[in-house]
Amino acid sequence: MILLPTLAAGAAVAAAGSLATRHPRSSVFSPNVWRGHAGRKSVALTFDDGPSESTPELLRVLAQYNVPATFFQVGHHARRLPEIARQVAQRHEIGNHTDTHPALWLKSGSFIRDEIDRAQETLGDYARVNWFRAPFGVRWFGLRAALRTHQLTNVMWGVIGRDWTDLSGASIAELVLAKPAAGLIVCLHDGRSLTAKPDISNTIEAVRRLIPALLEQGCQFETVSQIVRPDAPPR
Ligand SMILES: [Zn+2]
């Protein structure tokens, strides 16, 4: 008699918790943005989990179209590949994606703070970092305070390309193009968690298809700062 309602309540709490931690629009655990102004035909491409050995090829595709993007870098990878990390920062915006890419779910406040502090220290050597993206989109208690220290805002997305799976570049592009483009923040990956030398060929193929298709629709490309705060002076 008592057990069943308890289980049901537990499941409800777990479901609500999952929604609160991973839902793109949730601000329960941190200040959060997930799209730009819907009145402007702008798209922000974002890339997580890099830098990787495969990032330079992606940079060449973006340069071919003169498209700016935002890269949420992992501190561990930036120290592993400092030249590539800096190369990205010369043309693109850099965000903090923690130091070792853990899921923050159930982690202590000091663990979360340490992950963000260490990445911020590494990335701060070569970039001004105003944005954060939680690994797997998972936010948890303690994140708000850790972000406040560095004046970081969490960034979610309007569409995620699922490019870490075996989806083809064409399918990833289709997923993205199915969404209304105005103010859209697109989440893709130039790394694969902590993997060295990842195969990101499907991501690159998707970007090769996406950019001309969106340009054809009259879209422009912006960084997260530009799409979220178009009128703000650069920080
Ligand atoms: Zn990630």
XYZ file of C-alpha atoms and ligand atoms in Angstrom:
236
model
C 0.000 0.000 0.000
C 2.826 2.361 0.845
C 5.350 0.903 -1.575
C 3.449 1.571 -4.785
C 2.774 5.286 -4.252
C 6.390 5.700 -3.135
C 7.668 4.081 -6.306
C 5.343 6.180 -8.421
C 6.449 9.341 -6.626
C 10.094 8.347 -7.035
C 9.634 7.812 -10.755
C 7.897 11.164 -11.058
C 10.732 12.916 -9.223
C 13.315 11.154 -11.408
C 11.449 12.156 -14.562
C 11.120 15.753 -13.372
C 14.798 15.772 -12.422
C 15.818 14.483 -15.820
C 13.678 17.109 -17.505
C 15.159 19.836 -15.326
C 18.772 18.809 -15.899
C 18.718 18.080 -19.624
C 15.842 20.078 -21.097
C 17.235 22.777 -23.417
C 14.958 25.456 -21.987
C 15.435 24.662 -18.286
C 17.089 27.294 -16.087
C 16.657 25.282 -12.880
C 20.376 24.683 -12.274
C 21.989 27.568 -14.124
C 21.327 30.647 -16.222
C 20.691 29.220 -19.666
C 20.159 30.250 -23.283
C 19.108 27.963 -26.122
C 18.253 30.212 -29.065
C 18.766 33.634 -30.572
C 16.161 36.148 -31.643
C 13.569 34.386 -33.795
C 13.044 37.588 -35.780
C 16.529 37.438 -37.281
C 17.541 34.947 -39.941
C 20.673 33.879 -38.134
C 22.059 30.475 -37.257
C 24.832 29.720 -34.742
C 26.869 26.593 -35.427
C 28.438 25.229 -32.239
C 30.956 22.406 -31.912
C 31.684 20.496 -28.694
C 34.353 18.121 -27.353
C 37.350 19.500 -29.261
C 39.885 20.507 -30.102
C 40.821 17.286 -31.857
C 43.226 16.238 -34.582
C 40.225 16.403 -36.903
C 39.342 20.043 -36.103
C 41.611 21.691 -38.753
C 39.657 20.120 -41.608
C 36.440 21.520 -40.167
C 38.138 24.926 -39.865
C 38.955 24.778 -43.574
C 35.287 24.211 -44.472
C 34.160 27.110 -42.266
C 36.879 29.353 -43.731
C 35.807 28.468 -47.261
C 32.454 30.156 -46.549
C 33.834 32.687 -44.046
C 31.439 31.310 -41.418
C 32.098 32.055 -37.720
C 31.204 29.402 -35.146
C 31.457 28.743 -31.416
C 33.619 25.897 -30.124
C 32.970 24.503 -26.645
C 36.409 23.144 -25.879
C 37.461 20.573 -23.285
C 40.414 21.737 -21.147
C 42.137 18.345 -21.402
C 42.093 18.486 -25.223
C 43.217 22.138 -25.337
C 46.328 21.217 -23.313
C 46.865 18.128 -25.486
C 46.602 20.103 -28.747
C 47.483 23.717 -27.871
C 48.309 24.771 -31.441
C 44.944 23.629 -32.778
C 43.114 25.150 -29.786
C 44.681 28.538 -30.518
C 44.059 28.221 -34.240
C 40.339 27.807 -33.518
C 40.332 30.858 -31.235
C 41.846 33.089 -33.925
C 38.692 32.909 -36.045
C 35.958 31.625 -33.746
C 34.354 32.033 -30.341
C 35.460 29.702 -27.527
C 33.263 28.280 -24.769
C 34.030 26.127 -21.711
C 32.954 22.450 -21.943
C 34.624 21.389 -18.625
C 38.100 20.000 -18.141
C 37.554 16.243 -18.587
C 33.988 16.008 -19.948
C 32.204 14.252 -17.041
C 28.421 14.071 -16.699
C 27.690 16.500 -13.835
C 24.669 14.507 -12.634
C 25.068 13.602 -8.904
C 28.511 15.234 -8.697
C 29.466 17.440 -5.723
C 29.628 21.220 -5.944
C 33.405 21.181 -5.459
C 33.861 18.617 -8.255
C 31.791 20.750 -10.635
C 33.624 23.925 -9.621
C 37.002 22.247 -10.135
C 36.061 21.019 -13.636
C 34.965 24.497 -14.690
C 37.855 26.345 -12.997
C 40.543 24.164 -14.583
C 39.087 24.437 -18.082
C 38.622 28.186 -17.658
C 42.274 28.562 -16.650
C 43.465 26.652 -19.744
C 41.117 28.315 -22.247
C 41.582 31.767 -20.679
C 45.216 31.734 -21.840
C 44.164 32.327 -25.429
C 40.468 33.262 -25.479
C 37.854 35.361 -23.745
C 35.347 32.789 -22.536
C 31.793 33.897 -21.687
C 29.825 30.722 -22.398
C 29.616 27.231 -20.955
C 28.041 24.049 -22.230
C 27.452 21.179 -19.801
C 28.667 17.777 -21.091
C 25.669 15.786 -22.379
C 23.591 18.893 -21.581
C 23.302 17.667 -17.981
C 23.202 20.357 -15.283
C 23.215 19.791 -11.551
C 23.311 21.473 -8.115
C 26.421 23.601 -7.693
C 26.642 24.558 -11.350
C 25.040 27.968 -10.854
C 27.625 29.049 -8.273
C 30.549 27.673 -10.314
C 29.389 29.528 -13.427
C 28.793 32.758 -11.501
C 32.460 32.865 -10.440
C 33.492 33.239 -14.082
C 30.347 35.070 -15.269
C 29.550 32.152 -17.565
C 26.108 31.368 -19.020
C 25.120 27.834 -20.039
C 24.243 27.367 -23.708
C 21.908 24.612 -24.895
C 20.592 24.248 -28.450
C 17.565 24.271 -30.733
C 18.756 21.148 -32.528
C 21.450 18.532 -31.865
C 22.886 16.669 -34.845
C 23.473 13.312 -33.100
C 26.778 13.262 -34.977
C 28.478 11.079 -32.336
C 26.344 8.187 -33.612
C 26.788 6.473 -36.989
C 24.376 8.900 -38.666
C 25.576 9.999 -42.096
C 26.434 13.612 -42.868
C 23.339 13.813 -45.067
C 21.069 12.611 -42.228
C 22.626 15.035 -39.740
C 22.092 17.902 -42.185
C 18.472 16.805 -42.638
C 17.867 16.874 -38.868
C 19.164 20.434 -38.673
C 17.391 21.701 -41.789
C 14.067 20.370 -40.471
C 14.089 23.107 -37.792
C 13.068 26.722 -38.407
C 16.398 28.444 -39.013
C 15.808 31.861 -37.444
C 17.704 32.112 -34.156
C 18.661 28.436 -34.295
C 21.611 27.220 -32.205
C 22.957 23.992 -33.729
C 24.929 21.526 -31.589
C 27.547 19.432 -33.419
C 30.905 17.977 -32.345
C 34.504 18.428 -33.535
C 35.602 15.780 -31.013
C 34.103 12.682 -29.469
C 34.283 13.077 -25.673
C 37.862 12.220 -24.577
C 38.764 10.167 -27.679
C 42.028 11.066 -29.417
C 42.051 11.266 -33.242
C 38.252 10.896 -33.516
C 36.558 10.281 -36.833
C 34.353 13.338 -37.368
C 33.918 12.853 -41.107
C 30.104 12.703 -40.785
C 30.133 16.050 -38.930
C 32.290 17.654 -41.619
C 30.103 16.256 -44.388
C 27.021 17.625 -42.579
C 28.591 21.088 -42.357
C 29.516 20.959 -46.053
C 25.816 20.424 -46.806
C 24.348 22.735 -44.169
C 26.202 25.937 -44.916
C 25.261 26.291 -48.605
C 21.681 25.138 -47.887
C 21.221 27.766 -45.163
C 22.917 30.491 -47.215
C 20.480 29.629 -49.998
C 17.621 30.330 -47.548
C 19.089 33.782 -46.877
C 20.504 32.888 -43.446
C 23.602 34.406 -41.972
C 25.907 32.697 -39.494
C 26.821 34.132 -36.114
C 28.657 33.186 -32.944
C 26.662 32.481 -29.788
C 27.456 35.992 -28.497
C 26.205 37.551 -31.721
C 23.016 35.502 -31.996
C 22.018 35.803 -28.310
C 23.095 39.394 -27.678
C 23.143 41.094 -31.088
C 23.064 44.592 -29.582
C 25.564 44.047 -26.776
C 29.071 45.482 -27.019
C 31.731 42.728 -27.213
C 32.762 41.506 -23.738
Zn 30.411 17.089 -25.001
